[in-house]
Amino acid sequence: MTHAQRTALAGELPAPLCPVVELAAPTRREEARAVMATLREIRDRGVDIRDIVVVARDLDPYEQPLTRAAIQYGVTPVFWTQLRVTRTEPYALITALCTLFGAGDVAAATLLEPLAQRWTPLTDTAGWPLEQSTIHSLLEALPPGRRSIAEWAETVQTHATDERLTTYCDWLQSHAEPEPTPDTVGAALTPAIDAYRETGVPARQRADAPALMATETAARATVRVTRLVEQVTHKYDEWLADGTVSRSWETVRELCELLATQRPGRREHSNARAIDIMEANDVWALSVPFVIAVGTTAAEWPAQTDSVVPTELQEAVLSGAGGTDIVAPRSAWGDGRDRDHFADAMRAAERGVIVTRYTQTADGDDIHPSPFLASLDMETVSGQARTQLVSTTPQLPPEIAALLPPSGESDTAPSETAHE
């Protein structure tokens, strides 16, 4: 490795082609509040919400504080994260059905689990899905012990007065084939998801917070699980034809898990009135007027890597100092991927970049700024200006206001940020 190649791993990042403003806050929560307060003020000054993108190296620690702050400031966020479909209600619904159909004799809790995941009939959906309190009452009314679905259907007649439970048990009996064919699987799971789309998603929306994050997830998951059921049906058919599996609901459930954990792509649909919040590895080739890069601390950007090699020796090897030029450095020492992603985020901005960070941990320990900031020529928002920004009489810091176009001017059209 040449000296130039070594120092490229540790050298300064290229400067963005637009002004940069630094906004620091004491905690991650206060940082999130400052970000959403900034977004609201910029939006209220006429900047289209589609002309702004929020970028983080890792969204996991920021999704919750940004969501809470968005609700407070009346901003709708859309997070460009991979959908963990196995943690969603539609997926829980189809796996609960597979478990129920394949278990033989079951307890009352297993019998009612699909109802807890908002199972509804395809027709006559008034009064569906059942509330959790109703399901709990039904569970208390049913006797203990394990029974087959047919036996539970008879038991329900004498132990429950809610006709919806009878409707549910009748549906179960019509689909409870012990050795399902691919057609059986499709006939049971597809209507369940179709009904969830018509009743479960609206039910989520009625109970959701103003940011509609749960509704967004439910809608995405419904699309994904609909496709998943199609894939499972075809794969189940292929495996049966190959003679590699037996006909069982357990096989179907395992196929659901296998295919669901292969997470393809990112966000399945967009919201044109929402602010895009994405991870830095999604920013490549993006062009948008304003970028807000959050979490620009030494603890998070770059990510900390464990190594038995002391930091001082890593730096010596990267620079080729002394006799270390015979040692091959690891690219992780130079934070190669994080550096590239940070540079991508800076290059994506056309008019201005706002880099935000928090300065203390929850325990009060100091958090240093990201070393990537050292190569930037930045204006810094004062602590007093940040406090004013999040106060009851908010005022946009002058450093950020200077990034905006003059009053009355705007871009001819919002930038295109949606991509797969």
CSV table of C-alpha atoms in Angstrom, one decimal, residues 28-223:
chain,number,residue,atom,x,y,z
A,28,ARG,CA,-29.9,13.3,22.2
A,29,ARG,CA,-33.5,14.1,23.1
A,30,GLU,CA,-32.7,17.9,23.0
A,31,GLU,CA,-30.9,17.4,19.7
A,32,ALA,CA,-34.0,15.7,18.3
A,33,ARG,CA,-36.2,18.6,19.5
A,34,ALA,CA,-33.8,21.1,17.9
A,35,VAL,CA,-33.9,19.2,14.6
A,36,MET,CA,-37.7,19.1,14.5
A,37,ALA,CA,-38.0,22.8,15.6
A,38,THR,CA,-35.6,23.7,12.8
A,39,LEU,CA,-37.7,21.7,10.3
A,40,ARG,CA,-40.9,23.4,11.4
A,41,GLU,CA,-39.4,26.9,11.1
A,42,ILE,CA,-37.8,26.2,7.7
A,43,ARG,CA,-41.1,24.8,6.5
A,44,ASP,CA,-43.0,27.8,7.8
A,45,ARG,CA,-40.7,30.0,5.8
A,46,GLY,CA,-41.8,28.4,2.6
A,47,VAL,CA,-39.2,25.7,2.0
A,48,ASP,CA,-40.9,22.6,0.7
A,49,ILE,CA,-40.6,19.6,3.0
A,50,ARG,CA,-39.4,17.5,0.1
A,51,ASP,CA,-36.4,19.8,-0.2
A,52,ILE,CA,-35.0,18.6,3.2
A,53,VAL,CA,-33.6,15.3,4.2
A,54,VAL,CA,-32.5,14.2,7.6
A,55,VAL,CA,-29.5,11.8,7.6
A,56,ALA,CA,-28.1,9.6,10.4
A,57,ARG,CA,-25.3,7.1,10.4
A,58,ASP,CA,-27.5,4.7,12.3
A,59,LEU,CA,-31.3,5.3,12.6
A,60,ASP,CA,-31.9,2.9,15.5
A,61,PRO,CA,-31.0,5.2,18.4
A,62,TYR,CA,-32.7,8.2,16.7
A,63,GLU,CA,-36.0,6.8,15.5
A,64,GLN,CA,-37.8,7.1,18.8
A,65,PRO,CA,-36.5,10.6,19.9
A,66,LEU,CA,-37.1,12.0,16.4
A,67,THR,CA,-40.6,10.5,16.3
A,68,ARG,CA,-41.5,12.1,19.7
A,69,ALA,CA,-40.1,15.4,18.7
A,70,ALA,CA,-41.9,15.3,15.4
A,71,ILE,CA,-45.3,14.8,17.2
A,72,GLN,CA,-44.4,17.8,19.4
A,73,TYR,CA,-43.7,20.1,16.4
A,74,GLY,CA,-46.3,18.9,14.0
A,75,VAL,CA,-43.9,17.3,11.5
A,76,THR,CA,-44.7,13.9,9.8
A,77,PRO,CA,-41.5,11.8,9.5
A,78,VAL,CA,-41.0,8.8,7.2
A,79,PHE,CA,-38.0,6.6,8.2
A,80,TRP,CA,-36.1,4.9,5.4
A,81,THR,CA,-35.4,1.7,7.4
A,82,GLN,CA,-35.6,-1.9,6.5
A,83,LEU,CA,-39.0,-3.2,7.5
A,84,ARG,CA,-38.6,-5.9,10.2
A,85,VAL,CA,-41.7,-7.7,9.0
A,86,THR,CA,-41.4,-10.5,11.6
A,87,ARG,CA,-42.2,-7.9,14.3
A,88,THR,CA,-45.3,-6.6,12.7
A,89,GLU,CA,-49.0,-7.4,13.3
A,90,PRO,CA,-49.8,-8.8,9.8
A,91,TYR,CA,-47.0,-11.3,10.1
A,92,ALA,CA,-48.0,-12.3,13.6
A,93,LEU,CA,-51.5,-12.9,12.3
A,94,ILE,CA,-50.5,-15.4,9.6
A,95,THR,CA,-48.0,-17.2,11.9
A,96,ALA,CA,-50.7,-17.4,14.6
A,97,LEU,CA,-53.0,-19.0,12.1
A,98,CYS,CA,-50.3,-21.5,11.0
A,99,THR,CA,-49.6,-22.4,14.7
A,100,LEU,CA,-53.3,-22.8,15.4
A,101,PHE,CA,-54.1,-25.0,12.4
A,102,GLY,CA,-51.0,-27.2,12.9
A,103,ALA,CA,-51.2,-27.7,16.7
A,104,GLY,CA,-54.2,-30.1,17.0
A,105,ASP,CA,-55.5,-29.6,20.5
A,106,VAL,CA,-54.9,-26.1,21.7
A,107,ALA,CA,-55.6,-23.9,24.8
A,108,ALA,CA,-58.0,-21.0,24.6
A,109,ALA,CA,-55.2,-18.5,24.4
A,110,THR,CA,-53.8,-20.1,21.2
A,111,LEU,CA,-57.4,-20.3,19.8
A,112,LEU,CA,-57.9,-16.5,20.2
A,113,GLU,CA,-54.4,-15.4,19.3
A,114,PRO,CA,-55.4,-14.5,15.6
A,115,LEU,CA,-58.1,-12.3,17.0
A,116,ALA,CA,-55.5,-10.5,19.2
A,117,GLN,CA,-53.7,-9.8,15.9
A,118,ARG,CA,-56.8,-8.2,14.4
A,119,TRP,CA,-58.2,-11.1,12.4
A,120,THR,CA,-61.5,-10.1,10.8
A,121,PRO,CA,-63.9,-11.7,8.2
A,122,LEU,CA,-63.8,-10.5,4.7
A,123,THR,CA,-67.5,-9.6,4.7
A,124,ASP,CA,-69.8,-8.0,7.3
A,125,THR,CA,-67.0,-6.3,9.1
A,126,ALA,CA,-69.1,-4.1,11.3
A,127,GLY,CA,-67.7,-4.4,14.9
A,128,TRP,CA,-64.4,-5.8,13.7
A,129,PRO,CA,-61.6,-6.2,14.7
A,130,LEU,CA,-62.3,-7.1,18.3
A,131,GLU,CA,-60.9,-4.9,21.0
A,132,GLN,CA,-58.2,-6.4,23.3
A,133,SER,CA,-60.5,-5.9,26.3
A,134,THR,CA,-63.2,-8.0,24.5
A,135,ILE,CA,-60.7,-10.7,23.7
A,136,HIS,CA,-59.7,-10.8,27.3
A,137,SER,CA,-63.3,-11.1,28.4
A,138,LEU,CA,-63.8,-14.0,25.9
A,139,LEU,CA,-60.7,-15.7,27.2
A,140,GLU,CA,-62.0,-15.6,30.8
A,141,ALA,CA,-65.4,-16.9,29.8
A,142,LEU,CA,-63.9,-20.0,28.1
A,143,PRO,CA,-63.1,-23.1,30.2
A,144,PRO,CA,-59.5,-24.3,30.7
A,145,GLY,CA,-58.0,-27.3,28.9
A,146,ARG,CA,-56.9,-28.1,25.4
A,147,ARG,CA,-59.4,-28.9,22.6
A,148,SER,CA,-59.5,-29.3,18.8
A,149,ILE,CA,-60.9,-26.4,16.8
A,150,ALA,CA,-64.1,-28.4,16.2
A,151,GLU,CA,-64.4,-29.0,20.0
A,152,TRP,CA,-63.8,-25.4,20.7
A,153,ALA,CA,-66.6,-24.4,18.2
A,154,GLU,CA,-69.0,-26.5,20.2
A,155,THR,CA,-67.8,-25.2,23.5
A,156,VAL,CA,-68.2,-21.6,22.4
A,157,GLN,CA,-71.9,-22.2,21.9
A,158,THR,CA,-72.4,-22.7,25.6
A,159,HIS,CA,-69.7,-20.5,27.2
A,160,ALA,CA,-69.8,-17.3,25.1
A,161,THR,CA,-72.6,-15.0,23.9
A,162,ASP,CA,-70.6,-12.9,21.4
A,163,GLU,CA,-71.7,-14.0,17.9
A,164,ARG,CA,-68.4,-12.8,16.5
A,165,LEU,CA,-66.6,-15.6,18.3
A,166,THR,CA,-69.0,-18.1,16.6
A,167,THR,CA,-68.2,-16.4,13.2
A,168,TYR,CA,-64.5,-16.8,13.9
A,169,CYS,CA,-64.8,-20.5,14.9
A,170,ASP,CA,-66.9,-21.3,11.9
A,171,TRP,CA,-64.2,-19.8,9.7
A,172,LEU,CA,-61.5,-21.8,11.4
A,173,GLN,CA,-63.3,-25.0,10.9
A,174,SER,CA,-63.7,-24.4,7.2
A,175,HIS,CA,-59.9,-23.9,6.8
A,176,ALA,CA,-58.5,-26.3,9.4
A,177,GLU,CA,-57.1,-29.0,7.1
A,178,PRO,CA,-54.4,-30.9,9.0
A,179,GLU,CA,-52.3,-31.6,5.8
A,180,PRO,CA,-52.7,-28.4,3.8
A,181,THR,CA,-52.1,-28.2,0.1
A,182,PRO,CA,-50.8,-25.0,-1.5
A,183,ASP,CA,-54.3,-24.1,-2.4
A,184,THR,CA,-55.4,-24.6,1.2
A,185,VAL,CA,-52.6,-22.3,2.4
A,186,GLY,CA,-53.6,-19.6,0.0
A,187,ALA,CA,-57.3,-19.9,0.8
A,188,ALA,CA,-56.6,-19.4,4.5
A,189,LEU,CA,-53.9,-16.8,4.6
A,190,THR,CA,-54.7,-14.6,1.7
A,191,PRO,CA,-58.3,-13.6,2.9
A,192,ALA,CA,-56.9,-13.0,6.4
A,193,ILE,CA,-54.4,-10.4,5.0
A,194,ASP,CA,-57.0,-8.9,2.6
A,195,ALA,CA,-59.3,-8.4,5.6
A,196,TYR,CA,-56.6,-6.9,7.7
A,197,ARG,CA,-55.9,-4.4,4.9
A,198,GLU,CA,-59.6,-3.3,4.9
A,199,THR,CA,-60.1,-3.2,8.7
A,200,GLY,CA,-56.9,-3.7,10.6
A,201,VAL,CA,-55.0,-0.8,9.1
A,202,PRO,CA,-57.9,1.7,9.6
A,203,ALA,CA,-58.2,0.4,13.2
A,204,ARG,CA,-54.5,1.2,13.7
A,205,GLN,CA,-54.9,4.6,12.2
A,206,ARG,CA,-57.8,5.5,14.5
A,207,ALA,CA,-55.7,4.6,17.6
A,208,ASP,CA,-52.4,6.1,16.3
A,209,ALA,CA,-50.5,9.1,17.3
A,210,PRO,CA,-50.5,12.2,15.0
A,211,ALA,CA,-47.3,11.1,13.3
A,212,LEU,CA,-49.1,7.9,12.2
A,213,MET,CA,-45.9,5.8,12.6
A,214,ALA,CA,-47.8,2.7,13.6
A,215,THR,CA,-50.2,3.1,10.6
A,216,GLU,CA,-47.2,3.6,8.3
A,217,THR,CA,-45.7,0.4,9.6
A,218,ALA,CA,-48.9,-1.6,9.4
A,219,ALA,CA,-49.5,-0.5,5.8
A,220,ARG,CA,-46.0,-1.4,4.7
A,221,ALA,CA,-46.2,-4.7,6.5
A,222,THR,CA,-49.5,-5.5,4.8
A,223,VAL,CA,-48.0,-5.0,1.4
